[in-house]
PDB file of C-alpha atoms in Angstrom:
ATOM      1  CA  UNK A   1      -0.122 -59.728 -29.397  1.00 47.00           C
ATOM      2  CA  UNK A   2      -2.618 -58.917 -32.358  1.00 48.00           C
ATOM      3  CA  UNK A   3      -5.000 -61.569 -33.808  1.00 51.00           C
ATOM      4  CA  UNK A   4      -6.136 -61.728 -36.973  1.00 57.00           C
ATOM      5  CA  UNK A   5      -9.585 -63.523 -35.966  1.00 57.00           C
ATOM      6  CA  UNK A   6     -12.210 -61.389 -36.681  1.00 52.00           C
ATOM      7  CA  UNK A   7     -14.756 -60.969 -34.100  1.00 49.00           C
ATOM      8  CA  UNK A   8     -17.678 -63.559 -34.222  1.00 48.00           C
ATOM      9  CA  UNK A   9     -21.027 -61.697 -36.471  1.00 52.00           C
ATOM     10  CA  UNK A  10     -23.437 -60.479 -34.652  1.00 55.00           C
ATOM     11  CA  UNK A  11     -26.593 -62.922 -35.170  1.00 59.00           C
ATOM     12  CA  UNK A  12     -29.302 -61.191 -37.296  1.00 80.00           C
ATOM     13  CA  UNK A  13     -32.891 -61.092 -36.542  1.00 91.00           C
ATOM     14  CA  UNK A  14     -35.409 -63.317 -38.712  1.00 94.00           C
ATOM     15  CA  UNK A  15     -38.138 -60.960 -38.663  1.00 95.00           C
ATOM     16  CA  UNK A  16     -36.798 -58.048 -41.092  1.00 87.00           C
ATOM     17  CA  UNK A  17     -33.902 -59.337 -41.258  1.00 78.00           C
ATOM     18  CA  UNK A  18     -30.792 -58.874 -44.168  1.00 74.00           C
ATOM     19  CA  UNK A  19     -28.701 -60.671 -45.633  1.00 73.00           C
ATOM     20  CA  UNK A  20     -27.653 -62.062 -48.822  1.00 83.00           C
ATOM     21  CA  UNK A  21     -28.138 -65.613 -48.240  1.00 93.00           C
ATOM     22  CA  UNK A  22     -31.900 -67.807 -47.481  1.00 96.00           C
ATOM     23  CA  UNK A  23     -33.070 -68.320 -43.497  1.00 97.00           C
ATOM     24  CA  UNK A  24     -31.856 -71.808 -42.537  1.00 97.00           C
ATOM     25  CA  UNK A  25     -33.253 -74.311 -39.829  1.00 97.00           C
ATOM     26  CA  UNK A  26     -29.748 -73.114 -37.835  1.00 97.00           C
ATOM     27  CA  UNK A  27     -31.083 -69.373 -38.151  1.00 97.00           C
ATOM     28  CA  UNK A  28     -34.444 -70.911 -36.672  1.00 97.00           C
ATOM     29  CA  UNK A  29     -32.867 -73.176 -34.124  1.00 97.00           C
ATOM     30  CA  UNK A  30     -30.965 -70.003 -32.920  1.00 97.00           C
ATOM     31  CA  UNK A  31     -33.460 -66.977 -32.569  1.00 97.00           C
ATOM     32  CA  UNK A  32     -35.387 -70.016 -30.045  1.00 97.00           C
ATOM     33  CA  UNK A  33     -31.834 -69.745 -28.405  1.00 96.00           C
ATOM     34  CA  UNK A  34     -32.301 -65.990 -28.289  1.00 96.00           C
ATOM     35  CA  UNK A  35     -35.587 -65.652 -27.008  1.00 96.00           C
ATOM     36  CA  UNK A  36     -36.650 -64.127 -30.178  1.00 97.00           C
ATOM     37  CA  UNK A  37     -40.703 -64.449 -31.616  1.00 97.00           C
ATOM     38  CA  UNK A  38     -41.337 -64.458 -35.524  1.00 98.00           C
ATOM     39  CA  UNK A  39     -43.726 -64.658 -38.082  1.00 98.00           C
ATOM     40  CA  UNK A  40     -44.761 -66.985 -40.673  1.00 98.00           C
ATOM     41  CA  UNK A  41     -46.915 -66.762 -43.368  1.00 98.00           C
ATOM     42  CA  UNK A  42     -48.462 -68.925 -46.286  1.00 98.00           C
ATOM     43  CA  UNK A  43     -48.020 -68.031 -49.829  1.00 98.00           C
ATOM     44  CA  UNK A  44     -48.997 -69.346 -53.293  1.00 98.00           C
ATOM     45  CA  UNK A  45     -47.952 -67.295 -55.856  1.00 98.00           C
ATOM     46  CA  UNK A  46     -44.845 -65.425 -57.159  1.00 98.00           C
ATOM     47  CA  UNK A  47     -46.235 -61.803 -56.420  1.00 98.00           C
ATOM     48  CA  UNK A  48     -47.497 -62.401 -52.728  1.00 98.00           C
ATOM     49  CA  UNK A  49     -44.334 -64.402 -52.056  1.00 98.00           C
ATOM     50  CA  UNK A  50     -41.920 -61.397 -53.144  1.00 98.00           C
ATOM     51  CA  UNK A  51     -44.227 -58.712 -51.040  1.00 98.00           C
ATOM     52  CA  UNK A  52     -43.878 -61.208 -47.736  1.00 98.00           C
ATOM     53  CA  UNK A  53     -40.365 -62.045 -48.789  1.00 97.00           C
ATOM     54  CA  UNK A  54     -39.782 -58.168 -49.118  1.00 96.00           C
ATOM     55  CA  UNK A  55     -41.944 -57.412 -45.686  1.00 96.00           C
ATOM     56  CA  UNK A  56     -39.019 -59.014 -43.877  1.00 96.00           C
ATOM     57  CA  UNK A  57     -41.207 -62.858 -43.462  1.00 97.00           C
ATOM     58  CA  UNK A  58     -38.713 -65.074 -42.453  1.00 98.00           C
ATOM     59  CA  UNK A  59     -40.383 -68.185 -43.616  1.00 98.00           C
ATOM     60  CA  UNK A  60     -43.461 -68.763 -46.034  1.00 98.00           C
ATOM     61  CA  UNK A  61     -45.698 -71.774 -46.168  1.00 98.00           C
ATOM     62  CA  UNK A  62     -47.015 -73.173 -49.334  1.00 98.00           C
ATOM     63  CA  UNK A  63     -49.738 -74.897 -47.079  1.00 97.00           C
ATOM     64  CA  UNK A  64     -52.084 -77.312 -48.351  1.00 97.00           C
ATOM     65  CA  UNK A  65     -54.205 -74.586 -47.379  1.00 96.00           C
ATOM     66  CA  UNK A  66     -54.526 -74.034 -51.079  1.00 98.00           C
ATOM     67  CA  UNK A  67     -57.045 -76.685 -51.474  1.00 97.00           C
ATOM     68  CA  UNK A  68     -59.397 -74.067 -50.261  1.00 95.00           C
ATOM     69  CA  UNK A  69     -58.098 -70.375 -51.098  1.00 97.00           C
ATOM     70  CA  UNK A  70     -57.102 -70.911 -54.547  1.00 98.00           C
ATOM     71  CA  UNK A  71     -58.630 -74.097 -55.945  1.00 98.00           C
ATOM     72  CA  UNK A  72     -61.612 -73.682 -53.745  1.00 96.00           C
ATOM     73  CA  UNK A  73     -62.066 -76.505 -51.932  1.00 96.00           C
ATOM     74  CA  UNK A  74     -64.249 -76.845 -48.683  1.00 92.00           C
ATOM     75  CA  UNK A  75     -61.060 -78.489 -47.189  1.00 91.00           C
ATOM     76  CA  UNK A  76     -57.664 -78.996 -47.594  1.00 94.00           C
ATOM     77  CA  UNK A  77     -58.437 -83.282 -48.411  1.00 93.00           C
ATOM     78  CA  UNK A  78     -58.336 -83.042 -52.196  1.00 96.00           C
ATOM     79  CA  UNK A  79     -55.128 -81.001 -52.845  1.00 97.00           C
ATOM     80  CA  UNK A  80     -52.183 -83.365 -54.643  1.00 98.00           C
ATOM     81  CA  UNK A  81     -48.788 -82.811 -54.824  1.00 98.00           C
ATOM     82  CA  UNK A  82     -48.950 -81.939 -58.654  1.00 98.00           C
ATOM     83  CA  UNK A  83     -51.079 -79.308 -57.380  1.00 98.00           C
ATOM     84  CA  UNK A  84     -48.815 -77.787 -55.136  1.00 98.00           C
ATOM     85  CA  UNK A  85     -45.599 -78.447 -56.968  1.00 98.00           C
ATOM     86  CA  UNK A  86     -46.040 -75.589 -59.529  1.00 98.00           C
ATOM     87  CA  UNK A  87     -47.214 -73.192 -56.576  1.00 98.00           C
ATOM     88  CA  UNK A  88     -44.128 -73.850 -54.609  1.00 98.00           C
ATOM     89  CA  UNK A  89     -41.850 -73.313 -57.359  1.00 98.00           C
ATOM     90  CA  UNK A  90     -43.437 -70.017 -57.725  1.00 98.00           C
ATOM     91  CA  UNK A  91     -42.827 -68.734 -54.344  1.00 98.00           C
ATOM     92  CA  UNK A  92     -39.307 -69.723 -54.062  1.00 98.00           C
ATOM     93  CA  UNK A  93     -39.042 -67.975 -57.801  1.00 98.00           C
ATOM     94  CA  UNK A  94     -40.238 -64.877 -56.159  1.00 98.00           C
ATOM     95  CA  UNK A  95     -38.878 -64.456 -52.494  1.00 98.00           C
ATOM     96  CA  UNK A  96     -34.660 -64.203 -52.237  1.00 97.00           C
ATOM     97  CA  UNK A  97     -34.155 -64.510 -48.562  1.00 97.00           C
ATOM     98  CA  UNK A  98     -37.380 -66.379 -46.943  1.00 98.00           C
ATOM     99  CA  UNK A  99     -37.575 -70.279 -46.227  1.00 98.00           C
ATOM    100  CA  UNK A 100     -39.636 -72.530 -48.357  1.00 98.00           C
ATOM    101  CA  UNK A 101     -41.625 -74.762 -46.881  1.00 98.00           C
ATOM    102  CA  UNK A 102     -43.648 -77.283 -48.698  1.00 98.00           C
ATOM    103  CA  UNK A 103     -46.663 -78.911 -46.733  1.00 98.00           C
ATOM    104  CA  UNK A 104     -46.768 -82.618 -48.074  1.00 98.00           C
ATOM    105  CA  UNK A 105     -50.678 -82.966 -48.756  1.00 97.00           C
ATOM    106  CA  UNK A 106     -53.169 -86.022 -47.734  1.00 95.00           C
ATOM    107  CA  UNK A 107     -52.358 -89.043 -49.260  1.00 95.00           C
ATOM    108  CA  UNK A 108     -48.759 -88.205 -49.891  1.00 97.00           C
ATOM    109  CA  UNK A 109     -47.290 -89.751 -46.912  1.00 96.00           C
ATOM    110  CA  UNK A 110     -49.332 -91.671 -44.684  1.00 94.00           C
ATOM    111  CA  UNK A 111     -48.695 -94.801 -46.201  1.00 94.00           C
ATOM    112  CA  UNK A 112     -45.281 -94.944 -45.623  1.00 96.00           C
ATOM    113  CA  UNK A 113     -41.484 -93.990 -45.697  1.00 98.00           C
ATOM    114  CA  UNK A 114     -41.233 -94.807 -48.896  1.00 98.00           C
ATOM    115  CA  UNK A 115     -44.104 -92.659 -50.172  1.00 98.00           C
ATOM    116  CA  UNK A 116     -42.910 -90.244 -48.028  1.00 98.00           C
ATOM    117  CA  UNK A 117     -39.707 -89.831 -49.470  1.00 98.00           C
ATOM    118  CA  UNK A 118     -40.929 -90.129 -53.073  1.00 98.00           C
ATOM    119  CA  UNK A 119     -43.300 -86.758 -52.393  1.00 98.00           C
ATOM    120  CA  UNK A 120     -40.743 -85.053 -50.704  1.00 98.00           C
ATOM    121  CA  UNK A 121     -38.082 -85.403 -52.885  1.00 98.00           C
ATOM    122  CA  UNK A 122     -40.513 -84.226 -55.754  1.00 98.00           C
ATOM    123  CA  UNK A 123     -40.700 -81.058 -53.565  1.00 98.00           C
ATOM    124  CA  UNK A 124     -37.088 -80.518 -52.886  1.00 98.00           C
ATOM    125  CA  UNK A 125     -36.453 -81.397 -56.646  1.00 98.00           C
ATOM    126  CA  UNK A 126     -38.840 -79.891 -58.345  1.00 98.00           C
ATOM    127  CA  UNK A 127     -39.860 -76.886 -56.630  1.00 98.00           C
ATOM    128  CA  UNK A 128     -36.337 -75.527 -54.549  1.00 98.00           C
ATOM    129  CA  UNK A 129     -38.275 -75.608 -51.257  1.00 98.00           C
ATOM    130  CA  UNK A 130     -36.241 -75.424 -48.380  1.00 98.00           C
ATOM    131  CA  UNK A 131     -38.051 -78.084 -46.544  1.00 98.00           C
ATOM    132  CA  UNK A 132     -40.931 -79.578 -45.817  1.00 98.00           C
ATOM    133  CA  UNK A 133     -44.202 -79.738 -43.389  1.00 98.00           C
ATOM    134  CA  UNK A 134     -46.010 -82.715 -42.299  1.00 97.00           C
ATOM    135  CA  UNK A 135     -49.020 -83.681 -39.899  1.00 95.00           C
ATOM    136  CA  UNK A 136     -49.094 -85.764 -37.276  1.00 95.00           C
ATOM    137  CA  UNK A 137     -47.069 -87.293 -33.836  1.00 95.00           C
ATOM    138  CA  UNK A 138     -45.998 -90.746 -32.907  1.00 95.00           C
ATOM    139  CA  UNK A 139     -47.881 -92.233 -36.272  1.00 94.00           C
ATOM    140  CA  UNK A 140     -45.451 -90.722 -38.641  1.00 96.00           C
ATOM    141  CA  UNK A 141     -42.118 -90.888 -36.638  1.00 97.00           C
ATOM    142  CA  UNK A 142     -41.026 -93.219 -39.367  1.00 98.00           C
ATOM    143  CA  UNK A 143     -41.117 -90.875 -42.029  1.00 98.00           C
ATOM    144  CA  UNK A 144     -39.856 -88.042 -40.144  1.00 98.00           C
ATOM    145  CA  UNK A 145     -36.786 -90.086 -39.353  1.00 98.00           C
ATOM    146  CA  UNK A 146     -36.068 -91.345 -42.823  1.00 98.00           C
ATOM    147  CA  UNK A 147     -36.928 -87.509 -44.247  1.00 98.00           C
ATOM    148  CA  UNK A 148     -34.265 -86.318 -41.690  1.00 98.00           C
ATOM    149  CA  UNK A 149     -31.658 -89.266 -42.751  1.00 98.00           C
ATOM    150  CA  UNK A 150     -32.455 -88.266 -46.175  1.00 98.00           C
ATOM    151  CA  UNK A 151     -31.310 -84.577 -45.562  1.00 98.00           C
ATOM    152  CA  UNK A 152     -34.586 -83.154 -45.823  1.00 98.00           C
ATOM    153  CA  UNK A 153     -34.973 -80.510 -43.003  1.00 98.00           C
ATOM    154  CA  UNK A 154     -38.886 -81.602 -41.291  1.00 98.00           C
ATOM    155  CA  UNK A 155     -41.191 -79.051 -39.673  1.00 98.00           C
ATOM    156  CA  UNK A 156     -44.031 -81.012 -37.793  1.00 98.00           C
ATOM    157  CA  UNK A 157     -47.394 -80.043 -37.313  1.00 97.00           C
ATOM    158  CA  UNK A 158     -49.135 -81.455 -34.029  1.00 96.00           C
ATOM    159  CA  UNK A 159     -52.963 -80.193 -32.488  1.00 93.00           C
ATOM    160  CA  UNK A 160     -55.601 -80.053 -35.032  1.00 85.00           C
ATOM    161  CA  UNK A 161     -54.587 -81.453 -38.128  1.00 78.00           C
ATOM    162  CA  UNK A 162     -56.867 -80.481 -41.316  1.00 67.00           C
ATOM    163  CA  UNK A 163     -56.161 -83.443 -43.320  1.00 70.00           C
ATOM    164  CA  UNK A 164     -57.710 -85.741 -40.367  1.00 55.00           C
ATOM    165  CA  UNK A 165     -60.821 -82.975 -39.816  1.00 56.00           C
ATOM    166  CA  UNK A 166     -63.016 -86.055 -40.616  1.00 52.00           C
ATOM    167  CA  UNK A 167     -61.622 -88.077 -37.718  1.00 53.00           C
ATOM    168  CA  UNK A 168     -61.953 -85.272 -35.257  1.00 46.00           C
ATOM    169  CA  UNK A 169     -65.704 -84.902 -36.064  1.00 48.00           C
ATOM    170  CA  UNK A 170     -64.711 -81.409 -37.284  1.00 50.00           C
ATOM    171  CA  UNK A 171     -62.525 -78.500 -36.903  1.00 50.00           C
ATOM    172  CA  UNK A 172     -62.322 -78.506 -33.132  1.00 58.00           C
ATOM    173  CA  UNK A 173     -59.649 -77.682 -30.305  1.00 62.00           C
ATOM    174  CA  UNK A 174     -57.540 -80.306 -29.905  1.00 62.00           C
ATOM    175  CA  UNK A 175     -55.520 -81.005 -26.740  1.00 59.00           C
ATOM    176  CA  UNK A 176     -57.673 -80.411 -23.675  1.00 62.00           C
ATOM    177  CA  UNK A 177     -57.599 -82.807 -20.718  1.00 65.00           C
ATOM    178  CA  UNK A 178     -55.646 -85.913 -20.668  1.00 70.00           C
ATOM    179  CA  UNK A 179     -55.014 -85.572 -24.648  1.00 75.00           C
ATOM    180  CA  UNK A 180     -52.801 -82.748 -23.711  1.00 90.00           C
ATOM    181  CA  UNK A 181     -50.134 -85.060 -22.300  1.00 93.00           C
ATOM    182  CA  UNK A 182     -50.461 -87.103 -25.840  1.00 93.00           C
ATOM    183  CA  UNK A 183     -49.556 -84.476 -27.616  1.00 95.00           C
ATOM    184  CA  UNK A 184     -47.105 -83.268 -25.369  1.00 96.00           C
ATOM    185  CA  UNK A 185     -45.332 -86.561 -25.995  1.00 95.00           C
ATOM    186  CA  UNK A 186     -46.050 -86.446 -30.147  1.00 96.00           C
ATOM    187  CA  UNK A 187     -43.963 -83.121 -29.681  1.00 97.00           C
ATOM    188  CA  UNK A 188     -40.883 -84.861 -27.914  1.00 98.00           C
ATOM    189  CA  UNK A 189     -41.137 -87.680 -30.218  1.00 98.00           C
ATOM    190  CA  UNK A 190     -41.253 -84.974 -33.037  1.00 98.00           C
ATOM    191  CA  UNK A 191     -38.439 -83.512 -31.649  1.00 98.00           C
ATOM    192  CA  UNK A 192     -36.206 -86.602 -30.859  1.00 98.00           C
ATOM    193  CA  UNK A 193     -36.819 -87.873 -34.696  1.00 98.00           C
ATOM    194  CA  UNK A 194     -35.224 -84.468 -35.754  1.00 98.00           C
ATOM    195  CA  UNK A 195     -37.802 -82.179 -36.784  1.00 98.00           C
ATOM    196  CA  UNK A 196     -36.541 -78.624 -36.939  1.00 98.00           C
ATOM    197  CA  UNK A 197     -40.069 -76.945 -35.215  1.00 98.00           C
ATOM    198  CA  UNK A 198     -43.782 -77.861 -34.957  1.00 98.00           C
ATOM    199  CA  UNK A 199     -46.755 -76.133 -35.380  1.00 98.00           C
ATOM    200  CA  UNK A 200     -49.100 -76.025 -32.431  1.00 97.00           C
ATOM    201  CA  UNK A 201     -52.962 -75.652 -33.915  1.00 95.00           C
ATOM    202  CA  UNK A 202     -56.385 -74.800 -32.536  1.00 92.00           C
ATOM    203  CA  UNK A 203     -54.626 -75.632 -28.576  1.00 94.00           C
ATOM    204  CA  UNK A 204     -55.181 -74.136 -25.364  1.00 93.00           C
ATOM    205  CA  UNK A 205     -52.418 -71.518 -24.851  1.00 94.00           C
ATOM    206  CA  UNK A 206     -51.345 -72.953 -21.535  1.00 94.00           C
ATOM    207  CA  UNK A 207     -51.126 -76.286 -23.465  1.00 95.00           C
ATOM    208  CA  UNK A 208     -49.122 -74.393 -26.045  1.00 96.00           C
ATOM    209  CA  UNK A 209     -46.915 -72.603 -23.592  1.00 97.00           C
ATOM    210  CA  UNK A 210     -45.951 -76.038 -22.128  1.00 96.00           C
ATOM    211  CA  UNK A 211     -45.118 -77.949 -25.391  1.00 97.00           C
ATOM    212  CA  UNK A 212     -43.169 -74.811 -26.583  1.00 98.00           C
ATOM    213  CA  UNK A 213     -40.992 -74.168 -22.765  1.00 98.00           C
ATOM    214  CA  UNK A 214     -40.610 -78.574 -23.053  1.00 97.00           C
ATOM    215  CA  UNK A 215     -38.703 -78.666 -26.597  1.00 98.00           C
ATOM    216  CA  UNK A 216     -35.588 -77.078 -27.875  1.00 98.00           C
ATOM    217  CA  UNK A 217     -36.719 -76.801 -30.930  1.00 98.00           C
ATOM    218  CA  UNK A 218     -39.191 -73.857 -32.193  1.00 98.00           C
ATOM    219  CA  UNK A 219     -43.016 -73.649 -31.947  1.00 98.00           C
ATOM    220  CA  UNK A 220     -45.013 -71.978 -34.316  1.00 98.00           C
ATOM    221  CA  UNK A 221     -48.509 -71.345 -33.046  1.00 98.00           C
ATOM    222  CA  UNK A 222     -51.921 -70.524 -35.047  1.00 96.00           C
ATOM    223  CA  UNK A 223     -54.652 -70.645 -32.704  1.00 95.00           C
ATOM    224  CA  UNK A 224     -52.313 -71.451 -29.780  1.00 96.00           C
ATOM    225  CA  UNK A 225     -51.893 -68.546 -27.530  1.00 96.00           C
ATOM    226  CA  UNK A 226     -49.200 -66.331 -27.922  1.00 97.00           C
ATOM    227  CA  UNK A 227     -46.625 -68.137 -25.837  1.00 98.00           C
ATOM    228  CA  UNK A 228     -45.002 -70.305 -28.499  1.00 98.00           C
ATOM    229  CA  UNK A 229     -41.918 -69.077 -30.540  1.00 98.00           C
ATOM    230  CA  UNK A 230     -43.791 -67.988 -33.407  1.00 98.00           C
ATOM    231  CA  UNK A 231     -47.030 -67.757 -35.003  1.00 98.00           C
ATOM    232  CA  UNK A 232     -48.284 -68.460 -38.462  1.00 98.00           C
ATOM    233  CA  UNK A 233     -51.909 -67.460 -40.651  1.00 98.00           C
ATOM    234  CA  UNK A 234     -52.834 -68.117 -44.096  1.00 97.00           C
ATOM    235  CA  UNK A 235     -52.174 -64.475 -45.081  1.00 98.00           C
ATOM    236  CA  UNK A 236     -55.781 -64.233 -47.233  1.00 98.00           C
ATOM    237  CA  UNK A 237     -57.305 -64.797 -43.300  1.00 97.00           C
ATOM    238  CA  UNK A 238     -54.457 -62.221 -42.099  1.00 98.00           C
ATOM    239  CA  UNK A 239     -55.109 -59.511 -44.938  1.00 98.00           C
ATOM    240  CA  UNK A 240     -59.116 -59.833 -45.058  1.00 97.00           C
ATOM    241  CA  UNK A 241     -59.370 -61.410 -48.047  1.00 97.00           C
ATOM    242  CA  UNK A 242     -61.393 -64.398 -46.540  1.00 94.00           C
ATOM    243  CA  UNK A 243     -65.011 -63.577 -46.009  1.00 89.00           C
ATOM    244  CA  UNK A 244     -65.281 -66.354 -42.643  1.00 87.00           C
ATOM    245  CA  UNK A 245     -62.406 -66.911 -40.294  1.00 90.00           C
ATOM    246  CA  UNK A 246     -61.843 -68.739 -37.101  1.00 89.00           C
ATOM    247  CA  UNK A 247     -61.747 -67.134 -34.103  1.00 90.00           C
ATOM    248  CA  UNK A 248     -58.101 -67.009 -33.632  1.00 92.00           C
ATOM    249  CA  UNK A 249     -57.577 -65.115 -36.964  1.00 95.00           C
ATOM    250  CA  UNK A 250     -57.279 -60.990 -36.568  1.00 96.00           C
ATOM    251  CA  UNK A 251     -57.661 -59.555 -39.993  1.00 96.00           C
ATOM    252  CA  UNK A 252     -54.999 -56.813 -40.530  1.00 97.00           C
ATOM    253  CA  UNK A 253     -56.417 -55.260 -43.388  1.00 97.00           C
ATOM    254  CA  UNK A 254     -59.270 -55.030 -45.427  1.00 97.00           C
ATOM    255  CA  UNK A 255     -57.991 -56.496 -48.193  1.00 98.00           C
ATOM    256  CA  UNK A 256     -61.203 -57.747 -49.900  1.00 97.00           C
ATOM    257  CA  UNK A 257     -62.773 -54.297 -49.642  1.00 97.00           C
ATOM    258  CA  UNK A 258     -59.724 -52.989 -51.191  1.00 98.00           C
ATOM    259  CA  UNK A 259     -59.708 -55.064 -54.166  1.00 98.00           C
ATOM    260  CA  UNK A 260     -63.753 -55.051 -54.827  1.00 98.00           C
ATOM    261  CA  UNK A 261     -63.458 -50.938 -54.839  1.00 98.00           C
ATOM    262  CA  UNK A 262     -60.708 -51.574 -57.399  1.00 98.00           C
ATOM    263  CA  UNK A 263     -62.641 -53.287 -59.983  1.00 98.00           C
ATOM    264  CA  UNK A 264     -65.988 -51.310 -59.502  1.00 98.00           C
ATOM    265  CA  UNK A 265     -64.066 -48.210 -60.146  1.00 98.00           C
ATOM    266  CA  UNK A 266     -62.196 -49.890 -63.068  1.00 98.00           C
ATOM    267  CA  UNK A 267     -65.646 -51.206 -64.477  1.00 98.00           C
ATOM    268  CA  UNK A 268     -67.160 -47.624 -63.909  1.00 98.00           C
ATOM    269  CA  UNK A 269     -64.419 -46.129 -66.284  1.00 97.00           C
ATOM    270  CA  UNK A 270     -64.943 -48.775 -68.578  1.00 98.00           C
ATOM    271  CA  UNK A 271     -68.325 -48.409 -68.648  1.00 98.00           C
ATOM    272  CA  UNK A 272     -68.346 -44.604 -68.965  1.00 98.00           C
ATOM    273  CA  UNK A 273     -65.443 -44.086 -71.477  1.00 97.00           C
ATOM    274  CA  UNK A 274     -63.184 -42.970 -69.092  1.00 96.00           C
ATOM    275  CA  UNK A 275     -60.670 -45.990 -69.735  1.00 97.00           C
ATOM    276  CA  UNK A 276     -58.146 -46.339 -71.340  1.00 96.00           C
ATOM    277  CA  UNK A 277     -57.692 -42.223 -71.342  1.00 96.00           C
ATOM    278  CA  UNK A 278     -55.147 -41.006 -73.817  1.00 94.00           C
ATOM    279  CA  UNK A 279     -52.034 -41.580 -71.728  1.00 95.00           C
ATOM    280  CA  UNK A 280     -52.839 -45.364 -71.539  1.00 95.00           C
ATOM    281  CA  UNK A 281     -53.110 -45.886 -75.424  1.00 94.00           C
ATOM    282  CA  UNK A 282     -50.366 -46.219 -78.159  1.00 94.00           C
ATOM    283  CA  UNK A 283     -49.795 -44.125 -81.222  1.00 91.00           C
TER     284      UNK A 283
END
């Protein structure tokens, strides 16, 4: 006898991916099912968002990160959320297929569920983001779990975490020796409050390795070995636009050379008559 059922879809990969519809935390929950690693990036602007977006990126981060590579901050501690709002909204303007997440900045949280809930409705509101990211273990469970109740999909973020640099004397690997079985135990908590994935930073890679083979939901490592489900870089560190990078960063092109050669031959044309030529001018 013939059935009508079509045959389950094939699942599609996140990395480079198609499709006509935006990654979900179900699309994330099931490549960790699969087995399959994939990349994250940040972005802050419409134009970088649509070239990631386009690159196949299955989820971009408008990290607080900004404090420092667009408003030029030595840290990511002053950033508000009415700075990152109009950012956000940019890069879900300009990608079509990519995740959104917002990170929720210092300040904008800590405090409390209800301040929690206030910021990150802003975000989902305001912006489109797809969800949001937010620092910390144990100490913020009760956010996570009202964020989650809320219908606000969490990503956690668990090892070295920039808005408390000041607390850890500095930027400094987190996790070694007996705090390894704290955070071990921030990531189940994480994980039993409903967070959809965490972000493992600046941790041993065996520490990494056994977070990421203890939860069922995704890791996303940057500076964590190369064990956890995925891995994420502030894409001005990734591309070489950042003169002075941590150690875990590889720099994948040389995008600062690229763009300083641009405008000293653009200012040499200008300079020498050269530009505009003819075929750039109106009649």
């Amino acid at each position: 006898m013939s059935s009508s059922v079509a045959p389950p879809a094939q699942p599609t990969a996140l990395y480079g991916g198609t499709g006509g519809r935006r990654v979900t935390v179900r699309d994330i929950a099931a490549a960790k099912q699969r087995h399959e690693k994939w990349p994250m990036l940040t972005a802050y602007d419409a134009l970088t968002a649509r070239v990631f977006d386009e690159a196949g990126i299955p989820v971009l981060l408008v990290g607080d990160s900004a404090a420092m590579v667009v408003y030029g901050y030595d840290s990511t501690i002053p950033v508000t959320v009415d700075d990152l709002i109009p950012l956000t909204a940019a890069v879900v303007r300009g990608s079509k297929r990519a995740m959104v997440v917002a990170d929720l900045p210092f300040g904008s949280y800590q405090t409390g569920v209800s301040e929690a809930l206030t910021s990150a409705t802003r975000f989902m509101k305001e912006t489109g983001a797809h969800a949001i990211k937010l620092e910390g273990g144990r100490r913020v469970l009760p956010q996570v779990e009202a964020l989650v109740a809320a219908g606000i999909p969490v990503m956690g973020h668990l090892g070295l975490t920039p808005q408390s640099v000041n607390a850890f004397g500095g930027y400094r690997v987190q996790g070694r020796g007996e705090s390894g079985e704290e955070l071990i135990a921030d990531a189940k908590a994480l994980e039993a409050a409903g967070a959809f994935s965490v972000v493992l930073e600046c941790v041993p890679g065996e520490l990494a390795a056994r977070v990421t083979s203890s939860l069922s939901i995704p890791t996303i490592g940057i500076g964590a070995g190369n064990a956890t489900d995925a891995q994420v870089l502030v894409w001005q560190d990734m591309a070489g636009l950042t003169p002075h990078t941590a150690k875990f960063v590889k720099k994948f092109a040389d995008v600062n050379g690229v763009l300083g050669d641009a405008a000293r031959a653009y200012a040499d044309e200008v300079v020498g008559g050269g530009y505009p030529a003819a075929e750039h001018s109106y009649k």
